[in-house]
Amino acid sequence: MRSRVAILLLFPLLLAASCGKPDPDKIKADIIGEVNRTPMLYTVVASAQVIVTEQDAPDSYKRYFGSRVVLVPVKATLKAGVDLSRIEKVSWNADDKSIHILLPPPTIDIESTVIDNDRVVSDVGPFRFDFTAEEIASIASRGRKEIEKLIPQMDLARPASERAAQILADLCEKLGYTNIKVDYPNNPVTP
Amino acid sequence: MKTKTLKQIIMAVFAAAALAAAGWWFFRSCVSPMKNGGRETSFSAVTLSRLSPTRQLRVMSIYKEVVVGRTKTENTLLGPMERKIYAIYPAQLNIGYDLSEFGDDWIRASHDTVYVSLPPVKVLNEGGQFVDEARRRVPIESGSWTAGEMNELRTRANQEMLLQCAEDGCFSEATAQGRALIESLLHSLGYRNVVIDGVTLPSPRTSTPGR
């Protein structure tokens, strides 16, 4: 009888203890470091924002136990410019002081992202768990992917190339070149 | 006989309480979206703002993942309990030059030599934000954490990133990298000799330069 009661007591405790235990080795394996020495000439900076809403699906049985909705605003800082290590062509002529530079296509990077913690809004029913920091991060990562997906549609590439061409043209002018031509893909410009 | 019955009753009550607690936990876990599917995610329109020109030359970018955490004591029905949170923040530190800070006479050419005066390299990240918070992971978390506490954790992650990079000597490495980059760029623009801050860096090329 006693052993049965002990099993009855221990079983739920073991069940509860096995839930959500982090693995320390996994945490260590995720800590990495990397140095990128690619020279980038950033010419445009912008801020992108998206609000991610997550809730139970309309056909989910969980709705009967109370609502569980969260709004997570995500902000990203974007920088656009050209990778100087990928400059397609540089040719110069000392006699007529001319120089011709062909720039590579512009690159747009996400420099940093921020979850606007002060504006995270949630509505959680009494029978539901609150949103954890891990869940909020998981939802925010989807917002980041949405921003990343829409980067090509943002009007950043052309101004980035134009400004990069202008900066390099100014540099060449300081160096004494008078006939300067800086091109970039599909959009040639002669400052 | 009575003592034995009492013991059995107490044991049964404890067993029932433990089963009820486990059942409650299981029930709430079942209705948590993290455990099951049935979620619906929607996005607002992505808005682009604060579009502004800049003149930055990044010479080095360091990517790290920094771990920050904190503990606090919360009063619960069972008395004061320690709560903790440890988060891993991916972070990127960009180091280089802000070209708008260069003076008018930072570069001067004379025949086949160009003289350059460079300012110190600096952190280029906007607003001192290094972390990619939308990609953070929180492997250890107990209790609830306010927006202010999460903001403080992010601030500490930013400070930790800067500290680690400074300790690793990233700024001195970026200074050398920046000089090498400017030298390489000017050689490719046709100059045989590049003098940076009074130090002559002869061209590695054997071909005749254009000037």
XYZ file of C-alpha atoms in Angstrom:
402
model
C 0.000 0.000 0.000
C 2.793 2.409 1.022
C 4.776 1.789 -2.157
C 1.690 2.493 -4.271
C 1.119 5.769 -2.459
C 4.813 6.681 -2.873
C 4.586 6.020 -6.612
C 1.423 8.098 -6.781
C 3.229 10.933 -4.997
C 6.446 10.729 -6.976
C 4.997 10.303 -10.458
C 3.417 13.771 -10.796
C 6.465 15.409 -9.253
C 8.790 13.675 -11.746
C 6.417 14.612 -14.564
C 6.464 18.255 -13.525
C 10.251 18.272 -12.980
C 10.929 16.944 -16.502
C 9.176 19.894 -18.158
C 11.278 22.675 -19.730
C 14.673 21.917 -18.179
C 17.420 23.820 -20.055
C 20.480 21.953 -21.221
C 23.661 23.783 -20.105
C 25.744 22.186 -22.901
C 23.363 23.580 -25.517
C 23.789 27.083 -24.075
C 27.593 26.820 -24.245
C 27.499 25.538 -27.824
C 25.556 28.611 -28.943
C 28.206 31.086 -27.809
C 30.354 31.837 -30.846
C 32.388 34.725 -32.223
C 33.219 35.958 -35.707
C 35.092 38.881 -37.239
C 34.075 40.259 -40.629
C 36.738 42.409 -42.332
C 34.692 43.280 -45.427
C 34.983 47.058 -45.979
C 31.569 48.647 -46.321
C 30.790 52.204 -47.314
C 27.429 52.880 -45.649
C 25.569 55.802 -47.167
C 21.947 55.460 -46.009
C 20.560 54.615 -42.572
C 16.896 53.863 -41.914
C 14.601 52.470 -39.264
C 11.950 49.828 -40.025
C 9.153 48.834 -37.702
C 6.582 46.043 -37.680
C 4.003 44.933 -35.112
C 3.506 41.186 -34.792
C 0.205 39.898 -33.429
C -0.049 36.346 -32.185
C -3.201 34.634 -30.980
C -4.929 31.256 -31.021
C -6.225 30.162 -34.394
C -10.020 30.692 -34.815
C -10.634 26.921 -34.873
C -8.417 26.188 -31.863
C -10.062 24.501 -28.878
C -7.791 26.596 -26.627
C -10.063 29.587 -27.140
C -12.576 27.941 -24.772
C -10.063 28.320 -21.936
C -9.647 32.084 -22.406
C -7.918 34.432 -24.807
C -4.170 34.633 -25.227
C -3.162 37.475 -27.511
C 0.036 39.520 -27.714
C 1.218 42.463 -29.813
C 4.992 42.723 -30.168
C 6.486 45.826 -31.866
C 9.893 45.194 -33.425
C 12.242 47.916 -34.668
C 15.242 47.311 -36.915
C 18.059 49.665 -37.884
C 18.996 49.205 -41.531
C 22.148 50.395 -43.247
C 22.626 50.476 -46.984
C 25.876 50.923 -48.855
C 28.416 49.285 -51.118
C 30.970 46.595 -50.421
C 34.293 48.216 -51.427
C 36.015 44.834 -51.765
C 33.637 44.029 -54.620
C 34.251 47.156 -56.734
C 33.974 45.805 -60.252
C 36.509 47.970 -62.062
C 38.827 50.945 -61.549
C 40.696 52.447 -64.498
C 42.582 55.741 -64.605
C 44.553 57.787 -67.086
C 47.237 60.213 -65.862
C 47.348 62.231 -69.090
C 43.777 63.496 -69.156
C 43.288 63.070 -65.361
C 40.360 60.750 -65.885
C 39.119 57.910 -63.709
C 36.311 55.421 -64.157
C 34.916 53.358 -61.261
C 32.244 50.671 -61.541
C 30.493 50.008 -58.228
C 28.971 46.663 -57.209
C 25.234 46.337 -56.450
C 24.355 47.896 -53.085
C 23.997 45.857 -49.909
C 21.389 46.412 -47.191
C 22.213 45.091 -43.710
C 20.196 44.824 -40.528
C 22.541 46.379 -37.965
C 20.464 45.807 -34.843
C 16.929 45.045 -33.743
C 15.030 46.074 -30.651
C 11.839 44.689 -29.124
C 9.839 47.677 -27.897
C 9.249 46.084 -24.486
C 7.342 49.117 -23.168
C 4.735 48.725 -25.901
C 4.280 44.950 -25.777
C 0.572 44.421 -25.021
C -0.961 41.091 -24.030
C -4.372 39.778 -23.001
C -4.198 36.431 -21.196
C -7.189 34.574 -19.728
C -7.072 33.266 -16.129
C -6.578 29.651 -17.215
C -3.701 30.416 -19.561
C 0.019 30.954 -19.009
C 1.434 34.453 -19.369
C 3.748 35.029 -22.323
C 7.332 34.266 -21.370
C 10.370 36.266 -22.509
C 11.317 33.283 -24.697
C 7.911 33.327 -26.401
C 8.081 37.091 -26.956
C 11.517 36.631 -28.557
C 10.211 33.826 -30.765
C 7.335 36.048 -31.935
C 9.719 39.003 -32.466
C 11.997 36.829 -34.607
C 9.078 36.376 -37.016
C 8.759 40.164 -37.183
C 12.451 40.394 -37.990
C 12.034 37.854 -40.804
C 9.109 39.909 -42.161
C 11.313 43.030 -42.271
C 14.125 41.023 -43.880
C 11.709 39.673 -46.492
C 10.532 43.167 -47.461
C 14.004 44.772 -47.661
C 14.233 44.352 -51.476
C 10.986 46.319 -51.857
C 12.246 49.244 -49.768
C 13.542 52.177 -51.738
C 17.038 52.115 -50.248
C 19.235 50.645 -52.969
C 19.149 53.526 -55.427
C 19.872 56.348 -52.919
C 22.614 54.165 -51.393
C 24.341 53.722 -54.764
C 23.917 57.386 -55.704
C 25.456 58.587 -52.451
C 28.316 56.076 -52.629
C 29.076 57.282 -56.157
C 29.036 60.891 -54.928
C 31.379 60.152 -51.992
C 33.893 58.359 -54.237
C 33.653 61.140 -56.835
C 34.429 63.721 -54.119
C 37.441 61.641 -53.041
C 38.745 61.442 -56.602
C 38.286 65.194 -56.994
C 40.378 65.791 -53.867
C 43.052 63.572 -55.395
C 43.226 65.790 -58.462
C 41.158 63.889 -61.005
C 39.022 66.154 -63.170
C 37.253 63.728 -65.497
C 35.439 61.440 -63.045
C 32.882 58.795 -63.904
C 31.345 56.498 -61.297
C 28.870 53.883 -62.520
C 26.696 51.480 -60.629
C 24.535 48.654 -61.993
C 21.805 49.854 -64.380
C 22.053 53.400 -63.097
C 25.119 55.176 -64.514
C 25.910 58.552 -62.979
C 28.465 61.159 -63.972
C 28.998 63.601 -61.107
C -6.081 0.697 14.196
C -7.228 4.321 14.389
C -3.623 5.593 13.947
C -3.181 3.439 10.861
C -6.413 4.756 9.327
C -5.386 8.349 10.043
C -2.018 7.814 8.349
C -3.753 6.328 5.320
C -6.096 9.286 5.146
C -3.196 11.775 5.347
C -1.286 9.883 2.652
C -4.376 9.789 0.444
C -4.906 13.535 0.888
C -1.282 14.210 -0.064
C -1.561 11.928 -3.093
C -4.772 13.641 -4.172
C -3.166 17.095 -3.744
C -0.113 16.056 -5.771
C -2.311 14.606 -8.519
C -4.428 17.753 -8.562
C -1.291 19.959 -8.824
C 0.098 17.843 -11.666
C -3.283 17.883 -13.413
C -3.474 21.678 -13.152
C 0.064 22.023 -14.529
C -0.697 19.622 -17.374
C -3.968 21.410 -18.176
C -2.319 24.814 -18.365
C 0.609 23.399 -20.362
C -1.846 21.912 -22.850
C -3.442 25.272 -23.504
C -0.105 27.013 -23.875
C 0.757 27.784 -27.534
C 4.415 26.943 -26.924
C 3.464 23.295 -26.388
C 1.079 22.902 -29.292
C 0.213 24.406 -32.635
C -3.027 26.248 -33.357
C -1.409 29.680 -33.403
C -2.141 32.502 -35.773
C 0.462 35.175 -36.501
C -0.249 38.390 -38.367
C 1.917 41.372 -39.228
C 1.206 45.060 -39.514
C 2.581 46.887 -42.533
C 6.334 47.385 -42.287
C 6.943 51.105 -41.903
C 10.183 52.703 -42.958
C 11.159 55.848 -41.103
C 14.081 58.102 -40.248
C 15.641 57.562 -43.670
C 18.777 59.673 -43.533
C 22.081 59.940 -45.344
C 25.293 58.854 -43.673
C 28.983 58.647 -44.585
C 30.441 55.690 -42.724
C 33.334 53.477 -43.704
C 33.103 50.208 -41.789
C 36.446 48.471 -41.583
C 35.542 45.670 -39.227
C 32.436 44.014 -37.858
C 32.505 41.725 -34.840
C 29.723 39.239 -34.215
C 29.331 37.710 -30.784
C 26.662 36.191 -28.621
C 26.645 37.632 -25.122
C 24.991 36.055 -22.124
C 23.451 38.262 -19.465
C 21.238 37.341 -16.558
C 19.863 38.485 -13.272
C 17.981 37.201 -10.246
C 15.357 38.686 -7.983
C 13.265 37.602 -5.012
C 9.500 37.434 -5.379
C 6.994 36.990 -2.558
C 4.699 34.049 -3.298
C 2.105 32.060 -1.339
C 4.895 29.673 -0.330
C 7.102 32.548 0.868
C 9.958 34.440 -0.829
C 11.259 32.623 -3.918
C 14.265 33.349 -6.084
C 13.478 34.054 -9.734
C 16.104 34.147 -12.473
C 16.476 34.903 -16.141
C 19.460 34.290 -18.434
C 19.299 35.434 -22.036
C 21.632 35.019 -25.013
C 21.781 38.118 -27.218
C 23.364 37.944 -30.703
C 25.235 41.223 -31.196
C 27.205 42.945 -33.944
C 29.677 45.753 -33.344
C 30.679 47.835 -36.374
C 33.968 49.728 -36.143
C 35.279 52.201 -38.675
C 35.371 55.856 -39.684
C 32.651 58.467 -39.846
C 33.700 60.298 -43.007
C 31.671 63.362 -42.030
C 34.172 63.879 -39.187
C 37.109 64.031 -41.588
C 38.513 67.529 -42.007
C 38.822 69.223 -45.398
C 42.553 68.548 -45.510
C 42.454 64.870 -44.484
C 43.853 63.860 -47.853
C 46.417 65.624 -50.083
C 48.058 64.379 -53.274
C 51.475 65.313 -54.617
C 52.847 63.594 -57.764
C 52.808 59.864 -57.073
C 52.382 60.233 -53.291
C 49.248 60.830 -51.270
C 49.300 62.105 -47.674
C 46.477 61.034 -45.392
C 45.561 62.092 -41.887
C 43.137 59.654 -40.239
C 41.055 60.185 -37.091
C 40.737 57.301 -34.598
C 38.333 54.513 -35.462
C 35.007 54.591 -33.656
C 31.889 52.553 -33.009
C 29.468 53.073 -35.893
C 26.320 51.443 -34.491
C 23.354 53.811 -34.353
C 22.370 54.740 -30.798
C 24.921 52.347 -29.282
C 22.654 49.400 -30.129
C 24.657 46.274 -30.849
C 22.192 43.535 -29.987
C 19.826 41.773 -32.337
C 17.130 41.518 -29.690
C 14.584 39.929 -32.013
C 16.916 36.928 -32.211
C 17.577 36.634 -28.487
C 17.086 33.310 -26.742
C 16.025 32.842 -23.141
C 17.021 29.336 -22.056
C 16.679 29.988 -18.315
C 13.608 31.841 -17.091
C 11.458 31.687 -13.979
C 8.930 34.179 -12.731
C 7.614 37.176 -14.625
C 9.761 40.083 -15.830
C 8.619 43.620 -16.481
C 9.364 45.714 -19.568
C 11.767 47.824 -17.509
C 13.686 44.749 -16.382
C 13.927 43.449 -19.952
C 15.131 46.872 -21.139
C 17.780 46.808 -18.418
C 18.872 43.331 -19.554
C 19.270 44.627 -23.120
C 21.297 47.621 -21.915
C 23.584 45.271 -20.007
C 23.979 43.089 -23.113
C 25.036 46.174 -25.113
C 27.565 47.149 -22.424
C 28.876 43.576 -22.194
C 29.376 43.451 -25.983
C 31.384 46.682 -25.986
C 33.448 45.534 -23.010
C 34.245 42.144 -24.535
C 35.291 43.696 -27.850
C 37.514 46.248 -26.075
C 39.125 43.482 -23.999
C 39.729 41.413 -27.141
C 41.718 44.303 -28.648
C 39.241 44.820 -31.482
C 39.830 48.591 -31.627
C 43.598 48.333 -32.132
C 43.007 45.626 -34.746
C 40.427 47.848 -36.471
C 42.917 50.755 -36.501
C 45.478 48.608 -38.345
C 42.763 47.225 -40.615
C 41.503 50.743 -41.398
C 44.972 51.976 -42.371
C 45.459 48.921 -44.593
C 42.075 49.527 -46.212
C 42.742 53.226 -46.976
C 46.173 52.311 -48.320
C 44.738 49.608 -50.567
C 41.970 51.939 -51.799
C 44.458 54.703 -52.687
C 46.825 52.298 -54.427
C 43.879 51.104 -56.516
C 43.146 54.769 -57.389
C 46.603 55.094 -58.909
C 49.060 56.213 -56.227
C 52.428 54.557 -55.773
C 53.116 55.805 -52.237
C 50.655 56.355 -49.435
C 51.716 58.254 -46.305
C 49.270 57.793 -43.434
C 49.827 59.993 -40.362
C 53.467 60.460 -41.365
C 54.202 56.770 -42.006
C 55.098 55.860 -45.590
C 53.430 52.752 -46.944
C 55.035 51.878 -50.303
C 52.944 50.295 -53.001
C 53.105 46.527 -53.195
C 52.519 46.823 -56.949
C 55.276 46.428 -59.501
C 53.330 47.965 -62.381
C 53.640 51.649 -63.218
C 50.887 53.679 -61.585
C 48.739 56.020 -63.598
C 50.071 59.163 -61.969
